[in-house]
Amino acid sequence: MQAPRPDDVAVLVQRLDERLTGPRPVDDLRRYFGIGLRPGQEAFSGARFEHLGGGGEGAGTADTVTATDLVAVETLSVRIPVELKLGLLEGPVGERLSALLREVPSGVDLVDAPAQAVADGSPAARAWELLTEQRGVGWVTAGKTLARKRPRLLPVYDTVGRCALGHPPSFWSTLRAALGHSDGALHHRLLELREAAGLPDTVSALRVCDVAVWMGHRTDEHACPR
């Protein structure tokens, strides 16, 4: 298992530090999740991603993709092909994904997870590969689907996040190292942002990170490489 490159970790630490500092992240989190909105404003649909139907790690469903999970994923502005929805709910691809999910740690934060949990070749990585092999599913949709099932362990990472944070060879492993840098300084900052914004503990640190980065960078998406 190859560890993330120190230079990649340093770059990610710097970029996260820049995007998680100052008053804007708290304001953006409150706006996204619908806290203290002005009349006529609404929360973003993705505010329901982690909590819809009790969440993706609910008792009895943590290792199975449900219809509620599919709706939750689509609140993040992606569309899952109907054929794949049926396959995940009732077909062999769903059975294969469930078998892999049973090997992926549940209820653990990325910063605390063993390195092998998100390494190349891990069950989580193989689950991502399984999804990206399906027709009409790209890396963004695959990642969001897995983030629904393991919200504390696997991040939401899309084109805006990639533009803001970069694209190291193994993003999950590099993010894990960045969050643990300096005794977990960035992870603790995410928890502080969550508290300052008035969000419940059921919003994972990774979701706080994703939303803060996405809200702060989405207006610059036109400048992101495709």
mmCIF file of C-alpha atoms in Angstrom:
data_model
loop_
_atom_site.group_PDB
_atom_site.id
_atom_site.type_symbol
_atom_site.label_atom_id
_atom_site.label_comp_id
_atom_site.label_asym_id
_atom_site.label_seq_id
_atom_site.Cartn_x
_atom_site.Cartn_y
_atom_site.Cartn_z
ATOM 1 C CA MET A 1 0.000 0.000 0.000
ATOM 2 C CA GLN A 2 1.520 3.309 -1.082
ATOM 3 C CA ALA A 3 1.178 6.244 1.307
ATOM 4 C CA PRO A 4 0.030 9.613 -0.084
ATOM 5 C CA ARG A 5 2.882 11.811 -1.224
ATOM 6 C CA PRO A 6 3.935 14.425 1.358
ATOM 7 C CA ASP A 7 3.799 17.207 -1.238
ATOM 8 C CA ASP A 8 0.213 16.309 -2.139
ATOM 9 C CA VAL A 9 -0.773 16.297 1.533
ATOM 10 C CA ALA A 10 0.887 19.685 2.113
ATOM 11 C CA VAL A 11 -0.947 21.220 -0.856
ATOM 12 C CA LEU A 12 -4.293 19.869 0.330
ATOM 13 C CA VAL A 13 -3.686 21.082 3.891
ATOM 14 C CA GLN A 14 -2.967 24.576 2.555
ATOM 15 C CA ARG A 15 -6.017 24.652 0.301
ATOM 16 C CA LEU A 16 -8.333 23.403 3.022
ATOM 17 C CA ASP A 17 -6.868 25.851 5.512
ATOM 18 C CA GLU A 18 -7.615 28.725 3.139
ATOM 19 C CA ARG A 19 -11.194 27.607 2.532
ATOM 20 C CA LEU A 20 -12.078 26.810 6.125
ATOM 21 C CA THR A 21 -10.784 30.036 7.671
ATOM 22 C CA GLY A 22 -12.712 33.232 8.354
ATOM 23 C CA PRO A 23 -16.430 33.961 8.747
ATOM 24 C CA ARG A 24 -17.555 32.845 5.308
ATOM 25 C CA PRO A 25 -17.628 29.053 5.934
ATOM 26 C CA VAL A 26 -20.064 29.472 8.832
ATOM 27 C CA ASP A 27 -22.308 31.771 6.787
ATOM 28 C CA ASP A 28 -22.188 29.371 3.843
ATOM 29 C CA LEU A 29 -23.037 26.374 6.010
ATOM 30 C CA ARG A 30 -26.014 28.156 7.520
ATOM 31 C CA ARG A 31 -27.228 29.220 4.084
ATOM 32 C CA TYR A 32 -26.862 25.730 2.617
ATOM 33 C CA PHE A 33 -28.629 23.960 5.462
ATOM 34 C CA GLY A 34 -31.346 26.597 5.788
ATOM 35 C CA ILE A 35 -30.484 28.091 9.178
ATOM 36 C CA GLY A 36 -31.577 31.687 9.729
ATOM 37 C CA LEU A 37 -32.818 32.206 6.198
ATOM 38 C CA ARG A 38 -34.492 35.405 5.106
ATOM 39 C CA PRO A 39 -38.124 35.256 3.916
ATOM 40 C CA GLY A 40 -38.270 33.671 0.481
ATOM 41 C CA GLN A 41 -34.989 31.816 0.841
ATOM 42 C CA GLU A 42 -34.859 28.028 0.895
ATOM 43 C CA ALA A 43 -32.243 25.522 1.962
ATOM 44 C CA PHE A 44 -30.338 23.740 -0.786
ATOM 45 C CA SER A 45 -31.830 20.379 -1.746
ATOM 46 C CA GLY A 46 -28.557 18.728 -0.753
ATOM 47 C CA ALA A 47 -29.253 19.662 2.854
ATOM 48 C CA ARG A 48 -31.306 16.452 2.985
ATOM 49 C CA PHE A 49 -28.563 14.256 1.528
ATOM 50 C CA GLU A 50 -27.228 12.943 4.809
ATOM 51 C CA HIS A 51 -30.473 12.754 6.805
ATOM 52 C CA LEU A 52 -33.174 11.670 4.357
ATOM 53 C CA GLY A 53 -34.951 8.569 5.634
ATOM 54 C CA GLY A 54 -32.712 8.335 8.673
ATOM 55 C CA GLY A 55 -29.458 8.348 6.696
ATOM 56 C CA GLY A 56 -27.498 5.815 4.696
ATOM 57 C CA GLU A 57 -26.015 4.048 7.723
ATOM 58 C CA GLY A 58 -29.317 3.219 9.352
ATOM 59 C CA ALA A 59 -29.798 -0.071 11.176
ATOM 60 C CA GLY A 60 -30.424 -2.858 8.692
ATOM 61 C CA THR A 61 -29.654 -0.765 5.588
ATOM 62 C CA ALA A 62 -26.029 0.324 6.049
ATOM 63 C CA ASP A 63 -24.785 -2.256 3.551
ATOM 64 C CA THR A 64 -27.668 -2.037 1.092
ATOM 65 C CA VAL A 65 -28.598 0.699 -1.362
ATOM 66 C CA THR A 66 -32.245 1.610 -0.844
ATOM 67 C CA ALA A 67 -34.682 3.674 -2.864
ATOM 68 C CA THR A 68 -34.292 6.440 -0.285
ATOM 69 C CA ASP A 69 -30.525 6.398 -0.819
ATOM 70 C CA LEU A 70 -31.059 6.924 -4.548
ATOM 71 C CA VAL A 71 -33.303 9.923 -3.916
ATOM 72 C CA ALA A 72 -30.761 11.321 -1.461
ATOM 73 C CA VAL A 73 -27.943 11.025 -3.990
ATOM 74 C CA GLU A 74 -30.012 12.855 -6.578
ATOM 75 C CA THR A 75 -30.453 15.801 -4.213
ATOM 76 C CA LEU A 76 -26.804 16.526 -5.090
ATOM 77 C CA SER A 77 -27.645 17.333 -8.708
ATOM 78 C CA VAL A 78 -26.772 14.003 -10.318
ATOM 79 C CA ARG A 79 -29.012 11.515 -12.068
ATOM 80 C CA ILE A 80 -28.654 7.761 -11.750
ATOM 81 C CA PRO A 81 -29.804 5.819 -14.844
ATOM 82 C CA VAL A 82 -33.032 3.891 -14.322
ATOM 83 C CA GLU A 83 -31.369 0.630 -15.324
ATOM 84 C CA LEU A 84 -28.767 1.063 -12.608
ATOM 85 C CA LYS A 85 -31.370 2.048 -10.027
ATOM 86 C CA LEU A 86 -33.160 -1.237 -10.679
ATOM 87 C CA GLY A 87 -29.889 -3.128 -10.625
ATOM 88 C CA LEU A 88 -28.891 -1.614 -7.296
ATOM 89 C CA LEU A 89 -32.261 -2.315 -5.742
ATOM 90 C CA GLU A 90 -32.964 -5.778 -7.119
ATOM 91 C CA GLY A 91 -30.122 -6.958 -9.333
ATOM 92 C CA PRO A 92 -26.650 -8.502 -9.195
ATOM 93 C CA VAL A 93 -24.858 -5.151 -9.126
ATOM 94 C CA GLY A 94 -26.667 -4.338 -5.896
ATOM 95 C CA GLU A 95 -25.664 -7.691 -4.436
ATOM 96 C CA ARG A 96 -22.023 -7.128 -5.412
ATOM 97 C CA LEU A 97 -22.053 -3.639 -3.942
ATOM 98 C CA SER A 98 -23.608 -4.879 -0.695
ATOM 99 C CA ALA A 99 -20.909 -7.528 -0.371
ATOM 100 C CA LEU A 100 -18.245 -4.833 -0.663
ATOM 101 C CA LEU A 101 -20.012 -2.446 1.713
ATOM 102 C CA ARG A 102 -20.033 -5.134 4.386
ATOM 103 C CA GLU A 103 -16.230 -4.864 4.355
ATOM 104 C CA VAL A 104 -16.151 -1.048 4.571
ATOM 105 C CA PRO A 105 -15.957 0.392 8.123
ATOM 106 C CA SER A 106 -19.177 2.035 9.282
ATOM 107 C CA GLY A 107 -19.602 4.803 11.849
ATOM 108 C CA VAL A 108 -15.967 5.892 11.792
ATOM 109 C CA ASP A 109 -14.540 9.267 10.793
ATOM 110 C CA LEU A 110 -12.025 9.313 7.964
ATOM 111 C CA VAL A 111 -9.390 10.905 10.195
ATOM 112 C CA ASP A 112 -9.665 7.966 12.628
ATOM 113 C CA ALA A 113 -9.945 5.186 10.064
ATOM 114 C CA PRO A 114 -7.025 2.869 9.319
ATOM 115 C CA ALA A 115 -5.149 3.809 6.169
ATOM 116 C CA GLN A 116 -6.150 0.585 4.431
ATOM 117 C CA ALA A 117 -9.838 1.485 4.710
ATOM 118 C CA VAL A 118 -9.535 3.989 1.850
ATOM 119 C CA ALA A 119 -6.419 2.735 0.084
ATOM 120 C CA ASP A 120 -6.293 1.666 -3.536
ATOM 121 C CA GLY A 121 -7.629 -1.870 -3.757
ATOM 122 C CA SER A 122 -9.670 -1.577 -0.560
ATOM 123 C CA PRO A 123 -13.320 -2.704 -0.537
ATOM 124 C CA ALA A 124 -14.331 0.975 -0.669
ATOM 125 C CA ALA A 125 -12.149 1.549 -3.719
ATOM 126 C CA ARG A 126 -13.493 -1.588 -5.368
ATOM 127 C CA ALA A 127 -17.047 -0.416 -4.683
ATOM 128 C CA TRP A 128 -16.221 2.879 -6.410
ATOM 129 C CA GLU A 129 -14.771 0.975 -9.374
ATOM 130 C CA LEU A 130 -17.863 -1.231 -9.566
ATOM 131 C CA LEU A 131 -20.113 1.795 -9.798
ATOM 132 C CA THR A 132 -17.975 3.611 -12.375
ATOM 133 C CA GLU A 133 -18.076 0.505 -14.558
ATOM 134 C CA GLN A 134 -21.846 0.862 -14.910
ATOM 135 C CA ARG A 135 -23.250 2.586 -17.967
ATOM 136 C CA GLY A 136 -23.992 6.267 -17.451
ATOM 137 C CA VAL A 137 -22.193 6.522 -14.102
ATOM 138 C CA GLY A 138 -19.144 8.746 -13.737
ATOM 139 C CA TRP A 139 -16.736 9.228 -10.859
ATOM 140 C CA VAL A 140 -18.840 11.991 -9.312
ATOM 141 C CA THR A 141 -22.030 9.917 -9.067
ATOM 142 C CA ALA A 142 -20.109 6.900 -7.808
ATOM 143 C CA GLY A 143 -18.473 8.964 -5.082
ATOM 144 C CA LYS A 144 -21.735 10.581 -3.989
ATOM 145 C CA THR A 145 -23.443 7.189 -3.791
ATOM 146 C CA LEU A 146 -20.722 5.832 -1.521
ATOM 147 C CA ALA A 147 -20.685 9.032 0.551
ATOM 148 C CA ARG A 148 -24.379 8.451 1.265
ATOM 149 C CA LYS A 149 -23.598 4.969 2.584
ATOM 150 C CA ARG A 150 -20.483 5.969 4.562
ATOM 151 C CA PRO A 151 -20.856 9.729 5.256
ATOM 152 C CA ARG A 152 -18.196 9.893 7.961
ATOM 153 C CA LEU A 153 -15.622 7.900 6.004
ATOM 154 C CA LEU A 154 -16.029 8.782 2.319
ATOM 155 C CA PRO A 155 -16.272 12.379 1.081
ATOM 156 C CA VAL A 156 -18.505 13.995 -1.488
ATOM 157 C CA TYR A 157 -16.030 15.056 -4.177
ATOM 158 C CA ASP A 158 -17.140 16.570 -7.467
ATOM 159 C CA THR A 159 -15.824 18.871 -10.181
ATOM 160 C CA VAL A 160 -16.081 21.946 -7.962
ATOM 161 C CA GLY A 161 -14.246 20.189 -5.142
ATOM 162 C CA ARG A 162 -11.585 18.957 -7.533
ATOM 163 C CA CYS A 163 -11.096 22.463 -8.875
ATOM 164 C CA ALA A 164 -10.804 23.903 -5.379
ATOM 165 C CA LEU A 165 -8.715 21.192 -3.755
ATOM 166 C CA GLY A 166 -6.817 19.581 -6.603
ATOM 167 C CA HIS A 167 -6.656 16.035 -7.884
ATOM 168 C CA PRO A 168 -3.958 14.001 -6.118
ATOM 169 C CA PRO A 169 -3.482 10.385 -7.286
ATOM 170 C CA SER A 170 -5.492 9.035 -4.319
ATOM 171 C CA PHE A 171 -7.830 11.732 -3.037
ATOM 172 C CA TRP A 172 -9.328 9.698 -0.181
ATOM 173 C CA SER A 173 -5.941 8.752 1.248
ATOM 174 C CA THR A 174 -4.548 12.245 0.791
ATOM 175 C CA LEU A 175 -7.580 13.798 2.471
ATOM 176 C CA ARG A 176 -7.243 11.364 5.382
ATOM 177 C CA ALA A 177 -3.620 12.430 5.859
ATOM 178 C CA ALA A 178 -4.493 16.130 5.547
ATOM 179 C CA LEU A 179 -7.252 15.892 8.161
ATOM 180 C CA GLY A 180 -4.884 14.145 10.539
ATOM 181 C CA HIS A 181 -2.032 16.607 10.003
ATOM 182 C CA SER A 182 -0.887 18.489 13.118
ATOM 183 C CA ASP A 183 -2.862 16.285 15.512
ATOM 184 C CA GLY A 184 -6.032 16.538 13.469
ATOM 185 C CA ALA A 185 -6.165 20.334 13.334
ATOM 186 C CA LEU A 186 -8.340 20.487 10.206
ATOM 187 C CA HIS A 187 -10.716 17.799 11.449
ATOM 188 C CA HIS A 188 -11.197 19.711 14.704
ATOM 189 C CA ARG A 189 -11.797 22.904 12.748
ATOM 190 C CA LEU A 190 -14.580 21.172 10.829
ATOM 191 C CA LEU A 191 -16.205 20.182 14.101
ATOM 192 C CA GLU A 192 -15.897 23.772 15.324
ATOM 193 C CA LEU A 193 -17.489 25.060 12.120
ATOM 194 C CA ARG A 194 -20.336 22.596 12.549
ATOM 195 C CA GLU A 195 -20.987 23.863 16.054
ATOM 196 C CA ALA A 196 -20.653 27.527 15.090
ATOM 197 C CA ALA A 197 -23.174 27.066 12.269
ATOM 198 C CA GLY A 198 -25.641 25.360 14.604
ATOM 199 C CA LEU A 199 -25.644 22.039 12.756
ATOM 200 C CA PRO A 200 -26.458 18.765 14.509
ATOM 201 C CA ASP A 201 -23.780 16.185 15.236
ATOM 202 C CA THR A 202 -25.377 13.944 12.614
ATOM 203 C CA VAL A 203 -23.835 16.154 9.919
ATOM 204 C CA SER A 204 -20.448 14.530 9.417
ATOM 205 C CA ALA A 205 -17.180 16.441 9.470
ATOM 206 C CA LEU A 206 -16.666 15.422 5.837
ATOM 207 C CA ARG A 207 -20.040 16.876 4.876
ATOM 208 C CA VAL A 208 -19.127 20.136 6.614
ATOM 209 C CA CYS A 209 -15.915 20.149 4.575
ATOM 210 C CA ASP A 210 -17.660 19.396 1.305
ATOM 211 C CA VAL A 211 -20.345 22.037 1.749
ATOM 212 C CA ALA A 212 -17.938 24.751 2.929
ATOM 213 C CA VAL A 213 -15.594 24.141 0.002
ATOM 214 C CA TRP A 214 -18.398 23.816 -2.554
ATOM 215 C CA MET A 215 -20.238 26.937 -1.417
ATOM 216 C CA GLY A 216 -17.045 28.960 -1.345
ATOM 217 C CA HIS A 217 -15.883 27.861 -4.782
ATOM 218 C CA ARG A 218 -19.010 27.174 -6.840
ATOM 219 C CA THR A 219 -19.118 30.653 -8.372
ATOM 220 C CA ASP A 220 -15.618 30.025 -9.736
ATOM 221 C CA GLU A 221 -16.608 26.755 -11.377
ATOM 222 C CA HIS A 222 -16.390 28.358 -14.833
ATOM 223 C CA ALA A 223 -12.640 28.609 -14.305
ATOM 224 C CA CYS A 224 -12.225 24.939 -13.414
ATOM 225 C CA PRO A 225 -10.579 22.650 -15.961
ATOM 226 C CA ARG A 226 -12.912 20.048 -17.440
#
